[in-house]
PDB file of C-alpha atoms in Angstrom:
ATOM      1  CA  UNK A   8      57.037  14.775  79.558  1.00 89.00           C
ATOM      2  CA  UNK A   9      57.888  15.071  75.841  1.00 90.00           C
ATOM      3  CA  UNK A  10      60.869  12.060  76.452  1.00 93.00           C
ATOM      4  CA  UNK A  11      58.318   9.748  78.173  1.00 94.00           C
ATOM      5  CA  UNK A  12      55.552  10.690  75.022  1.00 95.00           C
ATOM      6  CA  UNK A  13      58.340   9.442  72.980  1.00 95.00           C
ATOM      7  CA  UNK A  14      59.528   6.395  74.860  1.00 96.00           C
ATOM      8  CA  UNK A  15      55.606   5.128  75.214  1.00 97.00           C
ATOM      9  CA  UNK A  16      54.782   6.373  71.333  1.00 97.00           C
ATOM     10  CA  UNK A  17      57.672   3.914  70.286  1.00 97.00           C
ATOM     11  CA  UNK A  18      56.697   1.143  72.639  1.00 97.00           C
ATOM     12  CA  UNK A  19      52.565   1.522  71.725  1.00 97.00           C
ATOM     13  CA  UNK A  20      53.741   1.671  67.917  1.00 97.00           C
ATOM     14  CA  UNK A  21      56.182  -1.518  68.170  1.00 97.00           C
ATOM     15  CA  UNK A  22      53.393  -3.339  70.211  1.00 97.00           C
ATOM     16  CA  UNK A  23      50.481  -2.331  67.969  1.00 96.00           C
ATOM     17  CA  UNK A  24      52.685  -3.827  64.759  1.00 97.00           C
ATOM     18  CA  UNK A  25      52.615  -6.718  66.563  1.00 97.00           C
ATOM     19  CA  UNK A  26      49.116  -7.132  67.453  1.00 96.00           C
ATOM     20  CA  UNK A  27      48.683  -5.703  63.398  1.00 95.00           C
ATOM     21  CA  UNK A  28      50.270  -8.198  61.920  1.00 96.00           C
ATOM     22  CA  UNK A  29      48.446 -10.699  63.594  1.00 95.00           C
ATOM     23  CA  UNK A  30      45.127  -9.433  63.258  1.00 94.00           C
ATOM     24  CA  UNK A  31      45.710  -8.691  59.137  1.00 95.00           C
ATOM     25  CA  UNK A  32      46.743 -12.482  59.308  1.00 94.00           C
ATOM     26  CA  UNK A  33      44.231 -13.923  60.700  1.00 94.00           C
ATOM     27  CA  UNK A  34      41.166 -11.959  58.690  1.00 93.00           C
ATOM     28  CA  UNK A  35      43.793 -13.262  55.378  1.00 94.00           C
ATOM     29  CA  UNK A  36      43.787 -17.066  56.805  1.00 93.00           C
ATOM     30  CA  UNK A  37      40.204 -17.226  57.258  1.00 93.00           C
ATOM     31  CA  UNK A  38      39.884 -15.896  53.683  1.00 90.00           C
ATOM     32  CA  UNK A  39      41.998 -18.645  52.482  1.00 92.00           C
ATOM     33  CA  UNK A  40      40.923 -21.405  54.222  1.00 90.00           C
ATOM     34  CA  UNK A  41      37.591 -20.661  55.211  1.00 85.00           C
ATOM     35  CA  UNK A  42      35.677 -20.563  58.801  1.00 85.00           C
ATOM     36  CA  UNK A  43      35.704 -23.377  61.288  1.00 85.00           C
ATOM     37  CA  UNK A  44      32.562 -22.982  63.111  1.00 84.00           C
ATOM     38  CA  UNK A  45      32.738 -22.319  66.875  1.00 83.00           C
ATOM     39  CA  UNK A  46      36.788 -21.896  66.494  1.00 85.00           C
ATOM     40  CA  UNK A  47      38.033 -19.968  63.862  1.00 88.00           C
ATOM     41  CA  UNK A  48      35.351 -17.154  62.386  1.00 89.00           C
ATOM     42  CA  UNK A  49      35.448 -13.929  60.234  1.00 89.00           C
ATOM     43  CA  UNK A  50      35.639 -10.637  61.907  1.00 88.00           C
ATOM     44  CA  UNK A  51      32.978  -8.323  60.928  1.00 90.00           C
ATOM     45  CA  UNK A  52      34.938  -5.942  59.232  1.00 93.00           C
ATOM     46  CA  UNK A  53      38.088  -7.453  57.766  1.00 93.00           C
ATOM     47  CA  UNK A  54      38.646  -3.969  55.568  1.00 94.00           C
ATOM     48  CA  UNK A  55      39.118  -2.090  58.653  1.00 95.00           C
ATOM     49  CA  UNK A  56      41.025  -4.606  60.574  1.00 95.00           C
ATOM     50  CA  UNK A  57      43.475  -4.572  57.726  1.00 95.00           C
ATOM     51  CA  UNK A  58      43.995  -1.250  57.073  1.00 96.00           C
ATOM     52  CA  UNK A  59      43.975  -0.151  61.095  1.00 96.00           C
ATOM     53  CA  UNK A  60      46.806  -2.374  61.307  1.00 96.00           C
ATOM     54  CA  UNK A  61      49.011  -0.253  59.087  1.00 96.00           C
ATOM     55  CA  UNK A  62      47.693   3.028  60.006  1.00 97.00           C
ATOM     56  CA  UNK A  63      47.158   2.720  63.784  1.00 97.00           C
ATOM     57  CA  UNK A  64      50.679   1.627  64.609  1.00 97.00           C
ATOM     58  CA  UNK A  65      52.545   4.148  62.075  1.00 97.00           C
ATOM     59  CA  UNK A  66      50.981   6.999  64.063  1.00 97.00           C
ATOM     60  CA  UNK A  67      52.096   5.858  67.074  1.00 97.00           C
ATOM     61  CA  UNK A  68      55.491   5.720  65.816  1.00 97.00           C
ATOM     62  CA  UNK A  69      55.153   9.186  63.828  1.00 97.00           C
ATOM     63  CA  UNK A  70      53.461  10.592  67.449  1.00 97.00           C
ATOM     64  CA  UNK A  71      56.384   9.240  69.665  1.00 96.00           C
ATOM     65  CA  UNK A  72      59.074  10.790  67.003  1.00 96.00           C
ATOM     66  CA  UNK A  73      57.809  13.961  67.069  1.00 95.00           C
ATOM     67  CA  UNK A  74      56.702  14.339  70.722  1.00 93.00           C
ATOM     68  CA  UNK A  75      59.908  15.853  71.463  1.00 90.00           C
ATOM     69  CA  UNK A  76      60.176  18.500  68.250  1.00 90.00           C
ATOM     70  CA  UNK A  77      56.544  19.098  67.738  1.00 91.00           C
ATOM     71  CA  UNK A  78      54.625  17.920  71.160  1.00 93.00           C
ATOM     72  CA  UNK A  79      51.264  18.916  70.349  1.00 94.00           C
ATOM     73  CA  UNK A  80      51.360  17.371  66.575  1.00 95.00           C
ATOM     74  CA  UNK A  81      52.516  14.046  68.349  1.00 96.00           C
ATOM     75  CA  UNK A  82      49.933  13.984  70.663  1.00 96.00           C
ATOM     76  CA  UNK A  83      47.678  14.341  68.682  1.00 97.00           C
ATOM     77  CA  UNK A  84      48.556  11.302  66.219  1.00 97.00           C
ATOM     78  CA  UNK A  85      49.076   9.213  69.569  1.00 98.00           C
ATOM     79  CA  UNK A  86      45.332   9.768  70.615  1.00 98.00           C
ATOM     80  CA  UNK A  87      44.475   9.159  66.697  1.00 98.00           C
ATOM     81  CA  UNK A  88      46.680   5.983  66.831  1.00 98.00           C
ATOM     82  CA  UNK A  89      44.785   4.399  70.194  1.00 98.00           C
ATOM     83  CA  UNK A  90      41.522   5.306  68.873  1.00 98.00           C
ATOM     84  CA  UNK A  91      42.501   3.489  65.625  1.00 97.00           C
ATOM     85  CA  UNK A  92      43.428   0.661  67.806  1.00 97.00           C
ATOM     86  CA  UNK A  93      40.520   0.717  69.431  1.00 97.00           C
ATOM     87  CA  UNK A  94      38.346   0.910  66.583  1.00 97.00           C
ATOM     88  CA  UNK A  95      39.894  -1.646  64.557  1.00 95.00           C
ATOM     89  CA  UNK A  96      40.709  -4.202  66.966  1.00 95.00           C
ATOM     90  CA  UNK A  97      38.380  -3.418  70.019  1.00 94.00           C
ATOM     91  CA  UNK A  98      39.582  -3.310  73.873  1.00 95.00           C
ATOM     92  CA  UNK A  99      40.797  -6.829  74.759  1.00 94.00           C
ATOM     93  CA  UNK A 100      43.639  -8.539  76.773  1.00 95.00           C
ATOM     94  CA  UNK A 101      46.230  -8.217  73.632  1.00 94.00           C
ATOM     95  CA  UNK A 102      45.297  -4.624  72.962  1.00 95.00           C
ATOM     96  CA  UNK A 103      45.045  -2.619  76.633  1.00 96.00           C
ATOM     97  CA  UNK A 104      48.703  -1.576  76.424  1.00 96.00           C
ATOM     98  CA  UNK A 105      49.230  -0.653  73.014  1.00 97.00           C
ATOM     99  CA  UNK A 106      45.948   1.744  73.762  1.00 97.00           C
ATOM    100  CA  UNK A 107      46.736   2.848  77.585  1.00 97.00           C
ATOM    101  CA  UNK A 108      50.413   3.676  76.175  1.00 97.00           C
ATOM    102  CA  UNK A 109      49.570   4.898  73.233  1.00 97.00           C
ATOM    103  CA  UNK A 110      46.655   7.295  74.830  1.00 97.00           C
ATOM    104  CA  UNK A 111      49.048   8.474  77.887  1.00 97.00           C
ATOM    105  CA  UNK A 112      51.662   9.476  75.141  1.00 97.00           C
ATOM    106  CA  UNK A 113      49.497  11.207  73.234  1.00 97.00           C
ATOM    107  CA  UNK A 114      47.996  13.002  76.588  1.00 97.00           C
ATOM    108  CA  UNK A 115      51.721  13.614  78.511  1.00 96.00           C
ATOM    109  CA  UNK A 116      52.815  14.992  75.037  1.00 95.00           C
ATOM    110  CA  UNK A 117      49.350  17.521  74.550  1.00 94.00           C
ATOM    111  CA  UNK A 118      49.847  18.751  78.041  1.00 94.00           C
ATOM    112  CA  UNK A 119      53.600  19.237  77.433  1.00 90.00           C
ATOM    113  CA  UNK A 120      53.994  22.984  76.842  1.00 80.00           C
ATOM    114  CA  UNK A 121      57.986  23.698  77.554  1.00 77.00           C
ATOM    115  CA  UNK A 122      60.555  21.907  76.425  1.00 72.00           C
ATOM    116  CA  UNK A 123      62.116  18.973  78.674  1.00 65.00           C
ATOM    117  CA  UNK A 124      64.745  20.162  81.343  1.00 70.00           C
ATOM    118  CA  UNK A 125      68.556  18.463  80.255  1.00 66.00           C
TER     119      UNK A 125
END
């Protein structure tokens, strides 16, 4: 359980720097260049959108590297790392697996009380 915490931690972290950088981009172009009305608008919180885009996927990452030393401590910043996620950039078609993986990480890694068989 604590290898498959990992494995999905690093895969929900990688994914949500992905969806990160494109979200801080986009609230930064629209600064820039302004809104295009019906096509291109400001999200409602741009502050929150950028800095969930740092701190969301760096837990994940932090939560899959220690889900096989410290399993509860990972979990924990997995489940803190898809609610960022959610909070910041909301449930959509881009976002599901960064949260799902993210979230089952966190919960195979709280529920993993021995150490992985060799």
């Amino acid at each position: 359980m604590r290898n498959a915490a990992l494995v999905l931690g690093i895969i929900a972290g990688i994914w949500g720097m992905i969806v990160g950088f494109f979200g801080y981009g986009y609230t930064e172009v629209i600064d820039r260049i302004g809104e295009l009305p019906d096509l291109a608008e400001q999200v409602d919180h741009p502050g929150r959108v950028r800095a969930f885009a740092l701190i969301a996927p760096v837990l994940a990452l932090a939560g899959g590297a220690m889900a096989r030393s410290a399993a509860q401590v990972g979990g924990v910043l997995l489940l803190l790392s898809a609610a960022g996620m959610y909070f910041a950039f909301g449930y959509g078609v881009f976002t599901m697996f960064p949260i799902a993986l993210a979230g089952l990480g966190g919960l195979l890694a709280l529920f993993a009380v021995k150490p992985d068989p060799h």
